[in-house]
Amino acid sequence: MKGKISVLFMAALMVIFGMSTVFAEAGKPNIVILATGGTIAGSAASDTATTGYKAGAIGVNALINAVPEIKDYANVSGEQICNIDSKDMTDAVWLKLADRINELLSKDDVDGVVITHGTDTLEETAYFLDLTIKSKKPVVIVGAMRPATAISADGPMNLLNAVRVAASSQAIGKGVLVAMNDEIDAARDVTKTNTLATSTFKAPELGVLGYIEDGTPVFYRETTRRNTINSEFSVEKVTALPYVAIIYGHADGDKALIDAAINAGVKGIIYAGTGNGSVHKADEAELAKATTLGIVVVRSSRVSNGAVIAAEQSYTNEHFLNGGTLNPQKARILLQLSLLKTHNLTDIQRIFDEY
Ligand code: ASP
């Protein structure tokens, strides 16, 4: 009877104080796994199918239960944020994720967060969070290229490794990390490089941060670019992001698309130019028109390596900004967050130089 009463008393305490980890094993970090869908939670009709499956079919608890070894490294709990194919990612999901992660990481009893995610837009979500999470605690994003039902599915080992990284003191203060295929990359630098291969996530230009070496996360370098607690951006109380379009440069140009973007009410344009952010002359006049209307134009590149820096004098005269080494999809996110704060071109160029 006495035992029963003390259990009831403990349960009441847990309800009152929200001490959900009171029974967590001491000594292990408390990691929350936030699931958003993707192939890692995908289910196919056969164990040999690696395309034509439903992404985001399996719930967070099934994902966690499929890898019981996780519990050797951390006390884990799961939350389902959404269950989508990441090709359908939206600002609304990003804002919800950022809010929830900031809330979780402000608690003393949460030591890190792992996010399961589809691979298509994983690098974008990672960079958005890198700029908007206000904590040094580890935030690790992970996905898989093969559905959970496939022979040699890569999801279980990737998930285990992501938890190992999130549980590692070495990961503190390194910004948002991507853990895939035994490698650890910085959110800013990583990109999906192969449509099908499990070794798709690379930071080909600026390099891998570290490896998971036979189960142990080992870091060799870190980014010098501003992120997380050193970021000036906040999305607290933000309900939508400014409309920024990406226009892809190519032979012949296509000024009709730039016109369409202007008419659709964009606040910014990322021009994925040829070479060092080179702008087709047919497009240049249209982009110059955009800047006179107050639309911020940033030159980026369709080339996957190298920085976009100042080039033609006419670009400077037309107030086009330089996108640096960010790929167009990440330049879009940085410009969206910049436009929440400022429309001053000097300030926005400073942001592109620092992040
Ligand atoms: N289309 C899937 C997604 O991004 C692909 C994947 O997860 O690998 O959700």
CSV table of C-alpha atoms and ligand atoms in Angstrom, one decimal:
chain,number,residue,atom,x,y,z
A,1,MET,CA,0.0,0.0,0.0
A,2,LYS,CA,2.8,2.3,1.0
A,3,GLY,CA,4.7,1.5,-2.2
A,4,LYS,CA,1.5,2.2,-4.2
A,5,ILE,CA,1.1,5.6,-2.5
A,6,SER,CA,4.6,6.7,-3.2
A,7,VAL,CA,4.3,5.6,-6.9
A,8,LEU,CA,1.1,7.7,-7.0
A,9,PHE,CA,2.9,10.6,-5.3
A,10,MET,CA,5.7,10.4,-7.9
A,11,ALA,CA,3.2,10.3,-10.7
A,12,ALA,CA,1.5,13.4,-9.3
A,13,LEU,CA,4.8,15.1,-9.0
A,14,MET,CA,5.6,14.3,-12.7
A,15,VAL,CA,2.3,15.7,-13.8
A,16,ILE,CA,2.7,18.9,-11.7
A,17,PHE,CA,6.3,19.5,-12.7
A,18,GLY,CA,6.3,18.0,-16.1
A,19,MET,CA,9.1,15.7,-15.0
A,20,SER,CA,8.7,13.2,-17.8
A,21,THR,CA,12.3,12.1,-17.6
A,22,VAL,CA,12.2,11.4,-13.9
A,23,PHE,CA,12.7,7.7,-14.7
A,24,ALA,CA,15.3,8.3,-17.4
A,25,GLU,CA,18.5,6.5,-16.8
A,26,ALA,CA,20.9,8.8,-15.0
A,27,GLY,CA,24.2,9.7,-16.9
A,28,LYS,CA,22.7,9.4,-20.3
A,29,PRO,CA,21.7,12.6,-22.2
A,30,ASN,CA,18.0,13.2,-22.9
A,31,ILE,CA,17.4,13.5,-26.6
A,32,VAL,CA,14.1,14.3,-28.3
A,33,ILE,CA,13.5,12.9,-31.8
A,34,LEU,CA,11.3,15.0,-33.9
A,35,ALA,CA,9.9,13.2,-36.9
A,36,THR,CA,8.9,15.0,-40.1
A,37,GLY,CA,8.6,12.1,-42.6
A,38,GLY,CA,10.7,11.3,-45.6
A,39,THR,CA,12.1,8.0,-47.0
A,40,ILE,CA,13.6,7.2,-43.5
A,41,ALA,CA,9.9,6.7,-42.6
A,42,GLY,CA,9.0,5.3,-46.0
A,43,SER,CA,7.2,2.1,-46.8
A,44,ALA,CA,7.4,0.2,-50.1
A,45,ALA,CA,5.4,-2.7,-51.5
A,46,SER,CA,8.5,-4.9,-51.7
A,47,ASP,CA,11.9,-5.2,-49.9
A,48,THR,CA,13.7,-4.5,-53.2
A,49,ALA,CA,11.9,-1.4,-54.1
A,50,THR,CA,13.9,1.8,-53.7
A,51,THR,CA,11.6,4.1,-55.7
A,52,GLY,CA,7.8,4.4,-56.1
A,53,TYR,CA,7.2,4.0,-52.3
A,54,LYS,CA,5.3,6.2,-49.9
A,55,ALA,CA,7.6,8.6,-48.0
A,56,GLY,CA,6.4,9.5,-44.5
A,57,ALA,CA,4.4,6.4,-43.8
A,58,ILE,CA,5.8,5.2,-40.5
A,59,GLY,CA,5.4,7.0,-37.2
A,60,VAL,CA,8.1,8.2,-34.8
A,61,ASN,CA,7.7,5.5,-32.2
A,62,ALA,CA,8.0,2.7,-34.8
A,63,LEU,CA,11.2,4.4,-36.0
A,64,ILE,CA,12.6,4.5,-32.5
A,65,ASN,CA,11.6,1.0,-31.7
A,66,ALA,CA,13.2,-0.3,-34.8
A,67,VAL,CA,16.6,0.7,-33.4
A,68,PRO,CA,16.7,-0.4,-29.7
A,69,GLU,CA,20.5,0.3,-29.6
A,70,ILE,CA,19.6,4.0,-29.5
A,71,LYS,CA,18.8,3.5,-25.8
A,72,ASP,CA,22.4,2.6,-25.1
A,73,TYR,CA,23.4,6.2,-25.9
A,74,ALA,CA,20.5,8.3,-24.7
A,75,ASN,CA,17.2,8.5,-23.1
A,76,VAL,CA,15.0,9.2,-26.1
A,77,SER,CA,11.4,10.4,-26.6
A,78,GLY,CA,9.7,11.0,-29.9
A,79,GLU,CA,7.3,13.6,-31.3
A,80,GLN,CA,5.7,13.7,-34.7
A,81,ILE,CA,5.9,17.2,-36.2
A,82,CYS,CA,4.4,16.1,-39.5
A,83,ASN,CA,4.7,13.1,-41.8
A,84,ILE,CA,5.4,14.3,-45.3
A,85,ASP,CA,7.6,13.8,-48.3
A,86,SER,CA,10.2,16.5,-47.9
A,87,LYS,CA,9.7,17.7,-51.5
A,88,ASP,CA,6.5,19.2,-50.0
A,89,MET,CA,8.3,21.1,-47.2
A,90,THR,CA,6.7,24.5,-46.3
A,91,ASP,CA,7.7,27.6,-44.3
A,92,ALA,CA,4.9,26.6,-41.9
A,93,VAL,CA,6.7,23.4,-41.0
A,94,TRP,CA,10.0,25.2,-40.6
A,95,LEU,CA,8.5,27.7,-38.3
A,96,LYS,CA,6.8,25.0,-36.2
A,97,LEU,CA,10.1,23.1,-36.0
A,98,ALA,CA,12.1,26.1,-35.0
A,99,ASP,CA,9.6,27.0,-32.3
A,100,ARG,CA,9.4,23.5,-30.9
A,101,ILE,CA,13.2,23.0,-30.9
A,102,ASN,CA,13.8,26.4,-29.2
A,103,GLU,CA,11.2,25.5,-26.6
A,104,LEU,CA,12.7,22.0,-26.0
A,105,LEU,CA,16.3,23.1,-25.8
A,106,SER,CA,15.5,25.9,-23.3
A,107,LYS,CA,14.7,23.1,-20.8
A,108,ASP,CA,17.3,21.8,-18.5
A,109,ASP,CA,16.2,18.2,-19.0
A,110,VAL,CA,16.7,18.2,-22.8
A,111,ASP,CA,20.2,17.8,-24.0
A,112,GLY,CA,19.8,17.6,-27.7
A,113,VAL,CA,17.4,17.1,-30.6
A,114,VAL,CA,17.4,14.8,-33.6
A,115,ILE,CA,15.2,15.5,-36.6
A,116,THR,CA,14.2,12.7,-39.0
A,117,HIS,CA,13.6,14.2,-42.5
A,118,GLY,CA,13.3,13.4,-46.2
A,119,THR,CA,16.5,14.0,-48.1
A,120,ASP,CA,15.1,16.2,-50.9
A,121,THR,CA,15.0,19.4,-48.8
A,122,LEU,CA,17.0,18.2,-45.8
A,123,GLU,CA,19.8,20.7,-46.5
A,124,GLU,CA,17.3,23.6,-46.6
A,125,THR,CA,15.6,22.7,-43.3
A,126,ALA,CA,19.1,22.2,-41.7
A,127,TYR,CA,20.2,25.7,-42.8
A,128,PHE,CA,17.0,27.4,-41.8
A,129,LEU,CA,17.3,25.9,-38.3
A,130,ASP,CA,21.1,26.7,-38.2
A,131,LEU,CA,20.1,30.4,-38.5
A,132,THR,CA,17.1,30.3,-36.1
A,133,ILE,CA,17.9,28.0,-33.2
A,134,LYS,CA,19.1,29.8,-30.1
A,135,SER,CA,21.0,27.1,-28.4
A,136,LYS,CA,24.5,25.5,-28.3
A,137,LYS,CA,23.0,22.1,-27.6
A,138,PRO,CA,23.3,19.6,-30.5
A,139,VAL,CA,20.7,19.6,-33.2
A,140,VAL,CA,21.2,16.8,-35.8
A,141,ILE,CA,19.2,16.1,-38.9
A,142,VAL,CA,19.1,12.7,-40.5
A,143,GLY,CA,17.4,10.9,-43.4
A,144,ALA,CA,17.7,7.9,-45.5
A,145,MET,CA,17.9,7.1,-49.2
A,146,ARG,CA,16.2,3.6,-48.9
A,147,PRO,CA,12.8,3.2,-47.4
A,148,ALA,CA,12.5,1.5,-44.0
A,149,THR,CA,11.1,-1.6,-45.7
A,150,ALA,CA,14.1,-2.1,-48.1
A,151,ILE,CA,16.9,-4.7,-47.8
A,152,SER,CA,19.9,-2.9,-46.3
A,153,ALA,CA,17.8,0.2,-45.4
A,154,ASP,CA,20.2,2.9,-44.4
A,155,GLY,CA,17.8,4.6,-42.0
A,156,PRO,CA,18.4,2.6,-38.9
A,157,MET,CA,22.2,3.0,-38.8
A,158,ASN,CA,21.8,6.7,-39.8
A,159,LEU,CA,19.3,7.2,-37.0
A,160,LEU,CA,21.6,5.5,-34.4
A,161,ASN,CA,24.5,7.6,-35.6
A,162,ALA,CA,22.5,10.8,-35.4
A,163,VAL,CA,21.6,10.0,-31.8
A,164,ARG,CA,25.3,9.2,-31.1
A,165,VAL,CA,26.2,12.7,-32.5
A,166,ALA,CA,23.4,14.5,-30.6
A,167,ALA,CA,24.6,12.7,-27.4
A,168,SER,CA,28.2,13.7,-27.9
A,169,SER,CA,29.7,16.6,-26.0
A,170,GLN,CA,31.8,17.2,-29.1
A,171,ALA,CA,28.7,18.3,-31.0
A,172,ILE,CA,27.9,21.2,-28.6
A,173,GLY,CA,28.3,24.6,-30.3
A,174,LYS,CA,28.9,23.2,-33.8
A,175,GLY,CA,25.7,24.6,-35.3
A,176,VAL,CA,23.0,22.4,-36.8
A,177,LEU,CA,24.6,19.1,-38.1
A,178,VAL,CA,23.7,16.6,-40.7
A,179,ALA,CA,24.6,13.0,-39.9
A,180,MET,CA,24.3,10.6,-42.9
A,181,ASN,CA,26.3,7.7,-44.2
A,182,ASP,CA,28.9,7.8,-41.3
A,183,GLU,CA,29.7,11.5,-42.0
A,184,ILE,CA,29.0,14.7,-40.1
A,185,ASP,CA,28.4,17.8,-42.1
A,186,ALA,CA,27.6,21.5,-41.3
A,187,ALA,CA,24.1,22.6,-42.2
A,188,ARG,CA,25.5,25.5,-44.1
A,189,ASP,CA,27.9,23.6,-46.3
A,190,VAL,CA,26.1,20.2,-47.0
A,191,THR,CA,24.1,19.5,-50.1
A,192,LYS,CA,22.4,16.5,-51.7
A,193,THR,CA,24.8,15.5,-54.5
A,194,ASN,CA,23.4,12.3,-55.9
A,195,THR,CA,19.7,11.5,-56.8
A,196,LEU,CA,19.9,7.9,-55.8
A,197,ALA,CA,23.1,6.9,-53.9
A,198,THR,CA,23.2,6.5,-50.1
A,199,SER,CA,26.4,8.5,-50.1
A,200,THR,CA,24.5,11.5,-51.4
A,201,PHE,CA,25.2,14.2,-48.7
A,202,LYS,CA,28.5,16.0,-49.1
A,203,ALA,CA,30.1,19.3,-48.5
A,204,PRO,CA,32.3,19.0,-51.6
A,205,GLU,CA,33.6,22.4,-51.4
A,206,LEU,CA,34.2,23.2,-47.7
A,207,GLY,CA,34.6,19.7,-46.4
A,208,VAL,CA,33.2,17.2,-44.0
A,209,LEU,CA,33.3,18.2,-40.3
A,210,GLY,CA,33.9,14.7,-39.0
A,211,TYR,CA,33.0,11.0,-39.1
A,212,ILE,CA,31.2,8.5,-37.0
A,213,GLU,CA,34.2,6.1,-36.6
A,214,ASP,CA,33.0,2.7,-35.6
A,215,GLY,CA,30.2,4.3,-33.6
A,216,THR,CA,32.2,7.3,-32.1
A,217,PRO,CA,31.6,10.8,-33.5
A,218,VAL,CA,34.9,12.4,-34.2
A,219,PHE,CA,35.2,16.1,-35.3
A,220,TYR,CA,38.1,17.4,-37.4
A,221,ARG,CA,37.0,21.0,-38.1
A,222,GLU,CA,34.1,23.5,-37.6
A,223,THR,CA,32.5,26.2,-39.6
A,224,THR,CA,33.6,29.9,-39.1
A,225,ARG,CA,30.2,31.2,-40.3
A,226,ARG,CA,27.6,32.6,-37.9
A,227,ASN,CA,24.9,30.3,-36.7
A,228,THR,CA,22.6,29.4,-33.8
A,229,ILE,CA,23.5,31.5,-30.7
A,230,ASN,CA,25.7,33.8,-32.9
A,231,SER,CA,22.9,34.3,-35.4
A,232,GLU,CA,21.0,37.7,-35.4
A,233,PHE,CA,17.8,36.0,-36.8
A,234,SER,CA,14.8,35.1,-34.8
A,235,VAL,CA,11.5,33.6,-36.0
A,236,GLU,CA,9.7,34.0,-32.6
A,237,LYS,CA,6.2,35.1,-33.4
A,238,VAL,CA,6.9,35.0,-37.2
A,239,THR,CA,4.0,33.4,-39.1
A,240,ALA,CA,5.3,33.5,-42.7
A,241,LEU,CA,8.6,34.2,-44.5
A,242,PRO,CA,9.0,36.8,-47.2
A,243,TYR,CA,8.5,35.6,-50.8
A,244,VAL,CA,11.8,35.1,-52.5
A,245,ALA,CA,12.0,33.4,-55.9
A,246,ILE,CA,14.9,31.5,-57.6
A,247,ILE,CA,15.5,32.2,-61.3
A,248,TYR,CA,17.8,29.8,-63.1
A,249,GLY,CA,20.3,31.2,-65.6
A,250,HIS,CA,20.9,29.5,-69.0
A,251,ALA,CA,21.6,30.2,-72.7
A,252,ASP,CA,19.0,32.5,-74.2
A,253,GLY,CA,17.9,33.8,-70.7
A,254,ASP,CA,14.2,34.0,-69.9
A,255,LYS,CA,13.1,37.5,-68.9
A,256,ALA,CA,9.5,36.4,-68.9
A,257,LEU,CA,10.1,34.4,-65.7
A,258,ILE,CA,11.7,37.4,-64.0
A,259,ASP,CA,8.7,39.5,-65.1
A,260,ALA,CA,6.3,36.9,-63.7
A,261,ALA,CA,8.2,36.9,-60.4
A,262,ILE,CA,7.9,40.7,-60.2
A,263,ASN,CA,4.2,40.6,-61.0
A,264,ALA,CA,3.7,37.8,-58.4
A,265,GLY,CA,5.0,40.2,-55.7
A,266,VAL,CA,8.4,38.8,-54.8
A,267,LYS,CA,10.4,40.7,-52.3
A,268,GLY,CA,13.7,39.1,-53.4
A,269,ILE,CA,15.2,37.2,-56.3
A,270,ILE,CA,18.1,34.7,-56.2
A,271,TYR,CA,19.6,34.5,-59.6
A,272,ALA,CA,21.3,31.1,-60.1
A,273,GLY,CA,23.7,32.5,-62.7
A,274,THR,CA,26.2,30.8,-64.9
A,275,GLY,CA,29.8,30.8,-63.7
A,276,ASN,CA,30.6,33.5,-61.1
A,277,GLY,CA,26.9,34.5,-60.9
A,278,SER,CA,27.0,35.7,-64.5
A,279,VAL,CA,23.7,37.2,-65.7
A,280,HIS,CA,22.4,36.8,-69.3
A,281,LYS,CA,22.1,40.2,-70.8
A,282,ALA,CA,18.4,39.5,-71.5
A,283,ASP,CA,17.8,38.8,-67.9
A,284,GLU,CA,20.1,41.7,-66.6
A,285,ALA,CA,17.8,44.5,-67.8
A,286,GLU,CA,14.8,42.8,-66.1
A,287,LEU,CA,16.7,42.2,-62.9
A,288,ALA,CA,17.8,45.8,-62.9
A,289,LYS,CA,14.1,46.8,-63.2
A,290,ALA,CA,13.4,44.6,-60.2
A,291,THR,CA,15.9,46.5,-58.0
A,292,THR,CA,14.4,49.8,-59.0
A,293,LEU,CA,11.1,48.5,-57.6
A,294,GLY,CA,12.8,47.7,-54.3
A,295,ILE,CA,13.2,43.9,-54.9
A,296,VAL,CA,16.5,42.6,-53.6
A,297,VAL,CA,18.5,40.7,-56.2
A,298,VAL,CA,21.3,38.3,-55.1
A,299,ARG,CA,23.6,36.7,-57.6
A,300,SER,CA,24.2,33.0,-56.8
A,301,SER,CA,25.4,30.3,-59.2
A,302,ARG,CA,24.2,27.1,-60.8
A,303,VAL,CA,27.9,25.9,-60.5
A,304,SER,CA,28.3,23.8,-57.3
A,305,ASN,CA,31.7,25.0,-56.2
A,306,GLY,CA,33.3,28.4,-55.7
A,307,ALA,CA,32.1,31.7,-54.4
A,308,VAL,CA,30.0,34.3,-56.3
A,309,ILE,CA,31.9,37.6,-55.8
A,310,ALA,CA,31.7,41.0,-57.4
A,311,ALA,CA,32.2,40.8,-61.2
A,312,GLU,CA,30.9,43.3,-63.9
A,313,GLN,CA,30.7,46.9,-63.0
A,314,SER,CA,27.1,47.0,-64.3
A,315,TYR,CA,26.0,44.4,-61.6
A,316,THR,CA,27.3,46.8,-58.9
A,317,ASN,CA,25.6,49.8,-60.6
A,318,GLU,CA,22.4,47.8,-60.7
A,319,HIS,CA,22.7,46.9,-57.0
A,320,PHE,CA,22.9,43.2,-57.4
A,321,LEU,CA,24.3,41.5,-54.2
A,322,ASN,CA,26.9,38.7,-54.1
A,323,GLY,CA,25.8,35.4,-52.8
A,324,GLY,CA,29.2,33.9,-51.8
A,325,THR,CA,29.4,30.1,-51.5
A,326,LEU,CA,25.8,29.5,-50.5
A,327,ASN,CA,23.9,27.4,-53.1
A,328,PRO,CA,20.8,29.1,-54.5
A,329,GLN,CA,18.4,27.2,-52.3
A,330,LYS,CA,20.3,28.3,-49.2
A,331,ALA,CA,20.8,31.8,-50.4
A,332,ARG,CA,17.0,32.0,-50.7
A,333,ILE,CA,16.6,31.1,-47.0
A,334,LEU,CA,19.3,33.7,-45.9
A,335,LEU,CA,17.6,36.4,-48.0
A,336,GLN,CA,14.1,35.5,-46.6
A,337,LEU,CA,15.4,35.8,-43.0
A,338,SER,CA,17.4,39.0,-43.9
A,339,LEU,CA,14.2,40.6,-45.3
A,340,LEU,CA,12.4,40.0,-42.0
A,341,LYS,CA,14.9,42.5,-40.5
A,342,THR,CA,16.0,44.9,-43.1
A,343,HIS,CA,15.8,46.1,-46.7
A,344,ASN,CA,19.1,48.0,-46.5
A,345,LEU,CA,21.4,46.6,-49.3
A,346,THR,CA,24.6,47.3,-47.4
A,347,ASP,CA,23.3,45.4,-44.4
A,348,ILE,CA,22.1,42.4,-46.5
A,349,GLN,CA,25.4,42.2,-48.3
A,350,ARG,CA,27.1,42.2,-44.8
A,351,ILE,CA,24.8,39.3,-43.8
A,352,PHE,CA,25.8,37.3,-46.9
A,353,ASP,CA,29.5,38.0,-46.1
A,354,GLU,CA,29.1,36.8,-42.5
A,355,TYR,CA,26.8,33.8,-42.7
B,1,ASP,N1,11.3,12.4,-51.6
B,1,ASP,C1,11.8,11.9,-50.3
B,1,ASP,C2,11.8,13.0,-49.3
B,1,ASP,O1,12.5,13.9,-49.5
B,1,ASP,C3,13.2,11.4,-50.6
B,1,ASP,C4,14.0,11.0,-49.4
B,1,ASP,O2,13.6,11.1,-48.2
B,1,ASP,O3,15.1,10.4,-49.6
B,1,ASP,O4,11.0,13.0,-48.4
